[in-house]
Short mmCIF file of C-alpha atoms and ligand atoms in Angstrom, two decimals:
data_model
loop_
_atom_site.label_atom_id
_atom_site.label_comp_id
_atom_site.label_asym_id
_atom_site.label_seq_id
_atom_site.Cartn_x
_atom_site.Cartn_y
_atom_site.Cartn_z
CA UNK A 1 3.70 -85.04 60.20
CA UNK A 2 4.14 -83.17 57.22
CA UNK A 3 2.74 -80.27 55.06
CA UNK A 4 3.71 -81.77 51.18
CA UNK A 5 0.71 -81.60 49.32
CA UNK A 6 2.25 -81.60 46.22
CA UNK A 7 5.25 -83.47 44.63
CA UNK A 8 8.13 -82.39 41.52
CA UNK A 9 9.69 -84.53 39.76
CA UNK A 10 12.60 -83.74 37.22
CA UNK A 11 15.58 -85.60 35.40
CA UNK A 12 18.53 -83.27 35.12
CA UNK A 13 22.11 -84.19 33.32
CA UNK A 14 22.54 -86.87 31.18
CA UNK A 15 20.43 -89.21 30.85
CA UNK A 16 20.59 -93.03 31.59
CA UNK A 17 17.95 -96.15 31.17
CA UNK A 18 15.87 -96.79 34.66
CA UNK A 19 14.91 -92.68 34.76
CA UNK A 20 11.45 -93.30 33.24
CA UNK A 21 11.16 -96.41 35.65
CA UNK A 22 12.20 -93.80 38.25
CA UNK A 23 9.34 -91.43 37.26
CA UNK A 24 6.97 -94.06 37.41
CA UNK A 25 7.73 -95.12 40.86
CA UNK A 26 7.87 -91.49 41.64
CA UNK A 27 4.22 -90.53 41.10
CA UNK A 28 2.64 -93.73 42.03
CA UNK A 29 3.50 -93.86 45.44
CA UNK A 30 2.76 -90.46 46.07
CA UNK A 31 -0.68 -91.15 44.16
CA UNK A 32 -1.01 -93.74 46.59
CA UNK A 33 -0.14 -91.04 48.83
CA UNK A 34 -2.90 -88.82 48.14
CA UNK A 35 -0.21 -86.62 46.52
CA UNK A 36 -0.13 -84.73 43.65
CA UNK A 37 2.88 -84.69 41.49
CA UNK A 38 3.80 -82.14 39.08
CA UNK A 39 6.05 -83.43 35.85
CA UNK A 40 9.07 -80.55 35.51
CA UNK A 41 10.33 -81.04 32.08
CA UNK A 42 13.43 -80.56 30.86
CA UNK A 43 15.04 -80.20 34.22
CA UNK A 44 16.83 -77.18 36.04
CA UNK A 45 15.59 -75.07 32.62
CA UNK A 46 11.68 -76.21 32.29
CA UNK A 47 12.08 -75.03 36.58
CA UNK A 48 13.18 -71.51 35.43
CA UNK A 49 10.69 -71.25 32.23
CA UNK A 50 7.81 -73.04 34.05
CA UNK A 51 7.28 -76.08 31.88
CA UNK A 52 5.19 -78.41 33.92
CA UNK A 53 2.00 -80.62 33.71
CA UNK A 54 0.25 -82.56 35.81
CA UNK A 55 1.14 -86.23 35.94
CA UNK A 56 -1.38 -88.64 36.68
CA UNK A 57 -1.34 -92.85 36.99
CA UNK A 58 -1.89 -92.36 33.36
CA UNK A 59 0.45 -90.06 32.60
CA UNK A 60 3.12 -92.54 33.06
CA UNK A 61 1.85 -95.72 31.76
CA UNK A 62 4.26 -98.18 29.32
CA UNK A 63 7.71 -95.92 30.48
CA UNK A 64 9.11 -98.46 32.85
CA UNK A 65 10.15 -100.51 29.48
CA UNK A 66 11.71 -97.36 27.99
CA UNK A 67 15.64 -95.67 27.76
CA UNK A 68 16.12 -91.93 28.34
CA UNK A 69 13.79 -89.95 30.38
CA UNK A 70 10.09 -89.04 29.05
CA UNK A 71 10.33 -86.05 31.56
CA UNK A 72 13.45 -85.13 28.82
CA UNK A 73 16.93 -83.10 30.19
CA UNK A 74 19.28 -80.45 30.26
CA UNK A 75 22.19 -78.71 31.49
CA UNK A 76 21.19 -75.16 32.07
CA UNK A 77 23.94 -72.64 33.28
CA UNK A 78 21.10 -70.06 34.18
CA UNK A 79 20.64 -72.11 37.11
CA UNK A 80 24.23 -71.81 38.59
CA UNK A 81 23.18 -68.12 39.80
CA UNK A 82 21.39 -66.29 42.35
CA UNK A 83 18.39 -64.41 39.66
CA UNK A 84 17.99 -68.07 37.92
CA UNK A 85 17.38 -69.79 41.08
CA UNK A 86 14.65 -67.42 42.37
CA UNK A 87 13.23 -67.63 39.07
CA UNK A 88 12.38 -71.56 39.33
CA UNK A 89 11.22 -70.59 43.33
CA UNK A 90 8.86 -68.21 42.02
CA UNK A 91 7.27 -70.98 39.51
CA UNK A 92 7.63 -73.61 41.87
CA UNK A 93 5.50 -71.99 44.28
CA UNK A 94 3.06 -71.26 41.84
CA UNK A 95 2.69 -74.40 41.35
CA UNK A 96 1.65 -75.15 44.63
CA UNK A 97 4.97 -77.44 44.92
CA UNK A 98 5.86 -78.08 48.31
CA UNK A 99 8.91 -80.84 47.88
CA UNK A 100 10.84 -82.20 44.99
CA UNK A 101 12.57 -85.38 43.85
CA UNK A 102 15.52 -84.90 41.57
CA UNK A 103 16.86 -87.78 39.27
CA UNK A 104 20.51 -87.39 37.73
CA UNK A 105 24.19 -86.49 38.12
CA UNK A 106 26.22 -84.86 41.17
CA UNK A 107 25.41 -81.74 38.95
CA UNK A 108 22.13 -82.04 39.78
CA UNK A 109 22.57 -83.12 42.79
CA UNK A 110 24.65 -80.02 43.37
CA UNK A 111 22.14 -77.51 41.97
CA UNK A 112 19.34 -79.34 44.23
CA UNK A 113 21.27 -78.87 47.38
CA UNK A 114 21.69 -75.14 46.20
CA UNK A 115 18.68 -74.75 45.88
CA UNK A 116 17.19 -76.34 48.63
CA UNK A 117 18.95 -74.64 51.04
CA UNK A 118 18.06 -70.63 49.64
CA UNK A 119 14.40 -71.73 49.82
CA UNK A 120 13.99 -74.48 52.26
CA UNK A 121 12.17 -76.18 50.04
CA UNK A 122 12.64 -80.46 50.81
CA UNK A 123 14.59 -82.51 47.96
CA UNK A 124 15.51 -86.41 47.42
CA UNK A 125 17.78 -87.65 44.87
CA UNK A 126 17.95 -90.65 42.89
CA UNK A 127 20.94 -91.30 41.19
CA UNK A 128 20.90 -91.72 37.38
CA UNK A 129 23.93 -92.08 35.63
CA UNK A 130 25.28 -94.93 33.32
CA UNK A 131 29.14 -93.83 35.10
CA UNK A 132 28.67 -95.36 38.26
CA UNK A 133 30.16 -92.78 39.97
CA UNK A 134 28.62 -91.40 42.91
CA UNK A 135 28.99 -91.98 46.67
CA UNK A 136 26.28 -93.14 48.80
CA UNK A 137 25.11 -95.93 46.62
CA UNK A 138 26.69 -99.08 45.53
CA UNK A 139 24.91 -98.76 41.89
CA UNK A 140 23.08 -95.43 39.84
CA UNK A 141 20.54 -96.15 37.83
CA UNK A 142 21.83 -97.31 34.16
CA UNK A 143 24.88 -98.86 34.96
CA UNK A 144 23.93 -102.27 34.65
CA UNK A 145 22.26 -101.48 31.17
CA UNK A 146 24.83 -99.90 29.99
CA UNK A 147 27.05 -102.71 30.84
CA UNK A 148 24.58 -105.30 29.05
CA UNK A 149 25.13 -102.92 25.94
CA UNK A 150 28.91 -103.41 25.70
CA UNK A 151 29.24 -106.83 26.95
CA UNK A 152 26.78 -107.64 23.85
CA UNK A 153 29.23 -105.56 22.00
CA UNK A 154 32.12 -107.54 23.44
CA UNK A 155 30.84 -110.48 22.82
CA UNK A 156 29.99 -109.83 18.95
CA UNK A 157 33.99 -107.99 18.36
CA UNK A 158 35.15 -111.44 19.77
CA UNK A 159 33.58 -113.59 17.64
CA UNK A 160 34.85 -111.82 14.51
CA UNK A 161 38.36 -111.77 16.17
CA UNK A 162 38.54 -115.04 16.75
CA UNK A 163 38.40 -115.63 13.52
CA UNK A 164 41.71 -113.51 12.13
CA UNK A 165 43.98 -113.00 14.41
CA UNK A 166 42.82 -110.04 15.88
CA UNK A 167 44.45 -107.20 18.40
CA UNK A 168 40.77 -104.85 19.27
CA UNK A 169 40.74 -102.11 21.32
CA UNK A 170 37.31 -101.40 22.25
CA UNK A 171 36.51 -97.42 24.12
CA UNK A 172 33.84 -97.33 26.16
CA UNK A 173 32.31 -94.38 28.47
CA UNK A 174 33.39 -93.16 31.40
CA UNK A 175 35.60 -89.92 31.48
CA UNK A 176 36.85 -90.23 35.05
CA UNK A 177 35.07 -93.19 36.13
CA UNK A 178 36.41 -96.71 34.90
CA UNK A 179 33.60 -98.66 35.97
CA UNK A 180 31.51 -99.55 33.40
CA UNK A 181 35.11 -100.68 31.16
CA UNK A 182 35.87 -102.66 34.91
CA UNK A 183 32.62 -104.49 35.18
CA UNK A 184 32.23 -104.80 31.22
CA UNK A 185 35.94 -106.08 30.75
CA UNK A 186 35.42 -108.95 34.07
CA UNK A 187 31.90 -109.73 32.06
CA UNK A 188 33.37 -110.13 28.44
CA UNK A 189 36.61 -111.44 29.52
CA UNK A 190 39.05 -108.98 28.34
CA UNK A 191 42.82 -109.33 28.00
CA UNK A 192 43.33 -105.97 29.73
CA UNK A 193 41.44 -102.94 31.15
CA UNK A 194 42.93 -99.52 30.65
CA UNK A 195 41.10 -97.51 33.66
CA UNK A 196 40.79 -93.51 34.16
CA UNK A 197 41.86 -94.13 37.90
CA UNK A 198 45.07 -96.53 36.62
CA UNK A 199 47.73 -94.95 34.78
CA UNK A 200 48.96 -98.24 32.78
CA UNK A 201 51.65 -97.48 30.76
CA UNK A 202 51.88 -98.62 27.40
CA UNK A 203 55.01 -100.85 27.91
CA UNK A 204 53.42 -102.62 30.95
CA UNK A 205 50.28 -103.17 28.57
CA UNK A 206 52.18 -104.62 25.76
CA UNK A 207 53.61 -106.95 28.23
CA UNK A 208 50.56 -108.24 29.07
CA UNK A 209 50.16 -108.71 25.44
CA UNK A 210 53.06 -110.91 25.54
CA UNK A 211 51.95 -112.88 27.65
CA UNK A 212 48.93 -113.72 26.09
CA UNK A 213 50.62 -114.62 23.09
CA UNK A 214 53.12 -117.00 24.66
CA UNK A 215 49.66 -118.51 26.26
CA UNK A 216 48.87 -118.90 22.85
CA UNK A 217 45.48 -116.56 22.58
CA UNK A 218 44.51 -116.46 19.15
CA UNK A 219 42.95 -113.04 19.51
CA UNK A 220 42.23 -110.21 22.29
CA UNK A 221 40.52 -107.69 23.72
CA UNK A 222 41.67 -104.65 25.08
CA UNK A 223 38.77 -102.28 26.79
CA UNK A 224 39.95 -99.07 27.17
CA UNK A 225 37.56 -96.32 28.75
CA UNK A 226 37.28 -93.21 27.13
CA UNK A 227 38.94 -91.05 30.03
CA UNK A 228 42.08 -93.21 30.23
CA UNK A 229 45.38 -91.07 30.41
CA UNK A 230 47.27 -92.74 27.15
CA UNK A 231 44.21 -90.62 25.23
CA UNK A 232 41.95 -92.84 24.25
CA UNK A 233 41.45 -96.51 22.14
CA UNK A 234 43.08 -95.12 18.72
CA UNK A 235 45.86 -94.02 20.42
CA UNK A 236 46.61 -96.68 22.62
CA UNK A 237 46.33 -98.82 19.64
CA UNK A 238 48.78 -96.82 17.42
CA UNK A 239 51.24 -96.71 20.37
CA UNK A 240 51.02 -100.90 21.02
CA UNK A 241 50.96 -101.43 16.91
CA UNK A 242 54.48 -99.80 16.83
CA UNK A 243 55.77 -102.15 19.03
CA UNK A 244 53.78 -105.18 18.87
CA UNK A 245 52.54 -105.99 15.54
CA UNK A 246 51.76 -109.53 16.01
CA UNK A 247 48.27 -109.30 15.90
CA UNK A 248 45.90 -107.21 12.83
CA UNK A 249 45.11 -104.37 15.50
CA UNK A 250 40.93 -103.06 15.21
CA UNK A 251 39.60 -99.95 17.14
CA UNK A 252 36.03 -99.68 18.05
CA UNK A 253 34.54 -96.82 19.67
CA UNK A 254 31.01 -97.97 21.12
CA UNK A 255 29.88 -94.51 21.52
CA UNK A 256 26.21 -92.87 22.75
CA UNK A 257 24.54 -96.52 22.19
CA UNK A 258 25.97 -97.20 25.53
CA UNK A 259 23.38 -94.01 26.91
CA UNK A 260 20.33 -95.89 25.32
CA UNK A 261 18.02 -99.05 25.04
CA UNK A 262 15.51 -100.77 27.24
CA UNK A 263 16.55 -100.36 30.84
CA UNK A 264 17.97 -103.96 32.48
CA UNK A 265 15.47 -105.78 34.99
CA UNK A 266 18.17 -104.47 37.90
CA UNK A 267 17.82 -101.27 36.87
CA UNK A 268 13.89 -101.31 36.40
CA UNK A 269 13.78 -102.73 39.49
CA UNK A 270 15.90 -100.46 41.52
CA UNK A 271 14.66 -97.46 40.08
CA UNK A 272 11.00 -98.55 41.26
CA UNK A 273 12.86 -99.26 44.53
CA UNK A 274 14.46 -95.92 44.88
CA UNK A 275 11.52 -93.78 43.34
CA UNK A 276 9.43 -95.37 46.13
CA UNK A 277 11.58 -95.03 48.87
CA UNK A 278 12.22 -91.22 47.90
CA UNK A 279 8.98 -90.50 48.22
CA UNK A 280 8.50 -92.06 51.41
CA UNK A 281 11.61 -90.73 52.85
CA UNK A 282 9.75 -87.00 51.63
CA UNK A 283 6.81 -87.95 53.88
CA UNK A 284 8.67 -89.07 56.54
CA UNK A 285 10.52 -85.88 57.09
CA UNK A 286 13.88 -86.51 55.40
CA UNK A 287 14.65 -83.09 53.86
CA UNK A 288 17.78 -82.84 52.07
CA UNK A 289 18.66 -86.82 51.67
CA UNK A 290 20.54 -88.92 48.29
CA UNK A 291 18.74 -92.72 47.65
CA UNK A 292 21.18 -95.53 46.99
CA UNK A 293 21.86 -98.92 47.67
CA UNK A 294 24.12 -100.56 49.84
CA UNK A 295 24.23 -104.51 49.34
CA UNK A 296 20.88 -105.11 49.20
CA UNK A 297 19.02 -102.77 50.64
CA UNK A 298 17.81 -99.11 49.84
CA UNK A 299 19.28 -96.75 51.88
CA UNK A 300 19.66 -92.87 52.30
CA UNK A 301 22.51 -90.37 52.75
CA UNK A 302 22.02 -87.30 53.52
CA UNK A 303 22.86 -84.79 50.19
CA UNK A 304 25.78 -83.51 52.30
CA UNK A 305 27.91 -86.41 52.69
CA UNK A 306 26.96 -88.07 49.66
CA UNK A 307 28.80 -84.60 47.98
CA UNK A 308 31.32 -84.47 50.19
CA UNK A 309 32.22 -88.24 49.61
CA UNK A 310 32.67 -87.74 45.61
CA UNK A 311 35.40 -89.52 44.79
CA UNK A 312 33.78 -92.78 44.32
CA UNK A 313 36.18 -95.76 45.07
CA UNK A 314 36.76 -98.47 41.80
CA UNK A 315 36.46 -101.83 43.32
CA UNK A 316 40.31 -102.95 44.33
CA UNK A 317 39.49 -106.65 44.67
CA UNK A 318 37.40 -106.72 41.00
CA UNK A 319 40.75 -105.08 39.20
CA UNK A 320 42.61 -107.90 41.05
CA UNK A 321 40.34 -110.70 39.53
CA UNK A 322 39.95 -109.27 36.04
CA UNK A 323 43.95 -109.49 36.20
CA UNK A 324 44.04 -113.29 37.68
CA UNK A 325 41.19 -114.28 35.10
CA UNK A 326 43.82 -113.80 32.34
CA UNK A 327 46.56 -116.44 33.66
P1 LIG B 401 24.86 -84.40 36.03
O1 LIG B 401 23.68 -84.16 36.93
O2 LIG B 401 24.64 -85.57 35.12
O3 LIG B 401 26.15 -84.44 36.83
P2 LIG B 401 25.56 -81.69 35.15
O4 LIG B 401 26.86 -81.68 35.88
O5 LIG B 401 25.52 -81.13 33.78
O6 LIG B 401 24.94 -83.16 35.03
O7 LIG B 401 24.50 -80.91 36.04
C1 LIG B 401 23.15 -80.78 35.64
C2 LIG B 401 22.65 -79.39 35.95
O8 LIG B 401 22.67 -79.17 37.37
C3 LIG B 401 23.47 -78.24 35.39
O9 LIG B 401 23.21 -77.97 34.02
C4 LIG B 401 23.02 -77.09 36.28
O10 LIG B 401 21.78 -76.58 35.84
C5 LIG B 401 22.83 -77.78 37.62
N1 LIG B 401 24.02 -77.55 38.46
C6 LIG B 401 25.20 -78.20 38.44
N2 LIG B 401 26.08 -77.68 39.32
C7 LIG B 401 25.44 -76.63 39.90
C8 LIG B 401 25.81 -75.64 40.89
N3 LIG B 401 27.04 -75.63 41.43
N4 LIG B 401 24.88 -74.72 41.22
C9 LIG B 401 23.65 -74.72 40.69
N5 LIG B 401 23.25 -75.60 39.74
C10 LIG B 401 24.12 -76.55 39.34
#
């Protein structure tokens, strides 16, 4: 068996809907453990200044319902070296900590490996992130959210475009990762999908334009994500207006409301999922491991691979259908 007594939980990076579901899961099952769990606030920073409290059942009543993380986050440099490191150790043993479960990012993923390793101290990490973008999981935690958010977007720009002739460009998030503009743009059925991963050119995307036209569409949408190479929605709609000015061309930027809101049942559900399983995995020796989900069931990876394996794969066969769906 085991000698964890005593359970940390933190969110680290930015923040996405299912984290407080996460939590929740978190220190119940070790409750049911006969665990204690301490509440690190503010992530890799409240580690280095101490700022931790007891959780109890209590503690973490009517979160499961709530966006962002009630554990709150941040990035904190300090933690990238050697002296801010041993810092955290010293307050973590303190605290009578004996193995912690990290929530966020491959940042924090990063730093928990790190960190792990100088002070053989046991981690698991739960992947929350609205990009979608890490390996050793199929989904993160606030992805599907996030999508809900713009395809209720989507869905609102289209009615109001339908109704003049209207070219939109809508940006959504993702900086290297085009998956939430994939899944969102196959859910809200958009004329084209400009994708960090793809470069389109601009020609090849007013053809597409074209096309629609000849098929007679009355008005489009364009979803563009915010890391794609032509620089973003305003200017791929100033490049396709001086070429193609058919249509009365909108931008919409959909912004940090994409980061917030109620978390999705999927998500709620998989973060109780993967904040039970973490815990479990803890007990049952796993010492350096990443939760995710792989079809259907909850699975671990060991921290290793699931950093080594970063470059996380867009879908192939879901760019193909979001191009057939617009025959
Ligand atoms: P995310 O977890 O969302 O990817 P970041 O990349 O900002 O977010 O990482 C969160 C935090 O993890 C950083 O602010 C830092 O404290 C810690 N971290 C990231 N990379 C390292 C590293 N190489 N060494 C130690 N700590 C790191």
């Amino acid at each position: 068996m085991n000698n964890i007594r005593r359970i940390g939980v933190y969110t680290s990076g930015g923040d996405a809907p299912g984290m407080n579901a996460a939590i929740r899961a978190v220190v119940r099952t070790a409750l049911y453990h006969d665990l204690e769990v301490t509440g690190i606030f503010r992530g890799y920073e409240g580690m280095i200044e101490g700022d931790f409290k007891n959780l109890v059942s209590r503690s973490v009543s009517s979160i499961l319902q709530k966006g962002g993380t009630m554990l709150k986050s941040a990035r904190c440099p300090e933690f990238r070296t050697v002296e801010g490191r041993k810092k955290a150790y010293e307050n973590i043993k303190a605290a009578g900590i004996d193995a912690l479960v990290a929530i966020g990012g491959d940042g924090t993923f990063t730093g928990a490996q790190i960190f792990s390793n100088e002070y053989n101290i046991p981690v698991m990490c739960i992947p929350g992130t609205i990009d979608n973008d890490l390996a050793g999981t199929d989904y993160t935690l606030g992805f599907d959210t996030a999508n809900n958010t713009v395809i209720e977007s989507i869905d609102k720009i289209k009615d109001t475009a339908a109704s003049h002739n209207r070219l939109f460009f809508v940006e959504v998030m993702g900086r290297d990762s085009g998956s939430i503009a994939l899944y969102a743009g196959v859910a809200g059925g958009a004329e084209a999908i400009m994708l960090p991963e793809k470069d389109t050119a601009i020609d090849e995307l007013i053809e597409m334009l074209e096309v629609a036209k000849e098929r007679n569409k009355t008005s489009m949408i364009v979803i563009v994500a915010e890391g794609d190479k032509n620089g973003g929605a305003y200017n791929v709609a100033k490049r396709v207006k001086e070429k193609f000015d058919f249509y009365d061309t909108k931008v919409s930027i959909l912004g940090h409301l994409q980061r917030g809101g109620s978390p999705s049942s999927f998500d709620r559900i998989l973060a109780t999922r993967m904040g039970y399983f973490a815990v479990n995995e803890l007990l049952s020796g796993n010492s350096q491991g990443t939760v995710g989900i792989r079809g259907s069931k909850i699975t671990s990876t060991s921290l290793e691979d699931a950093l080594k394996g970063k470059e996380f794969k867009l879908d192939e066969e879901l760019i193909t259908i979001s191009e057939v769906m617009n025959i």
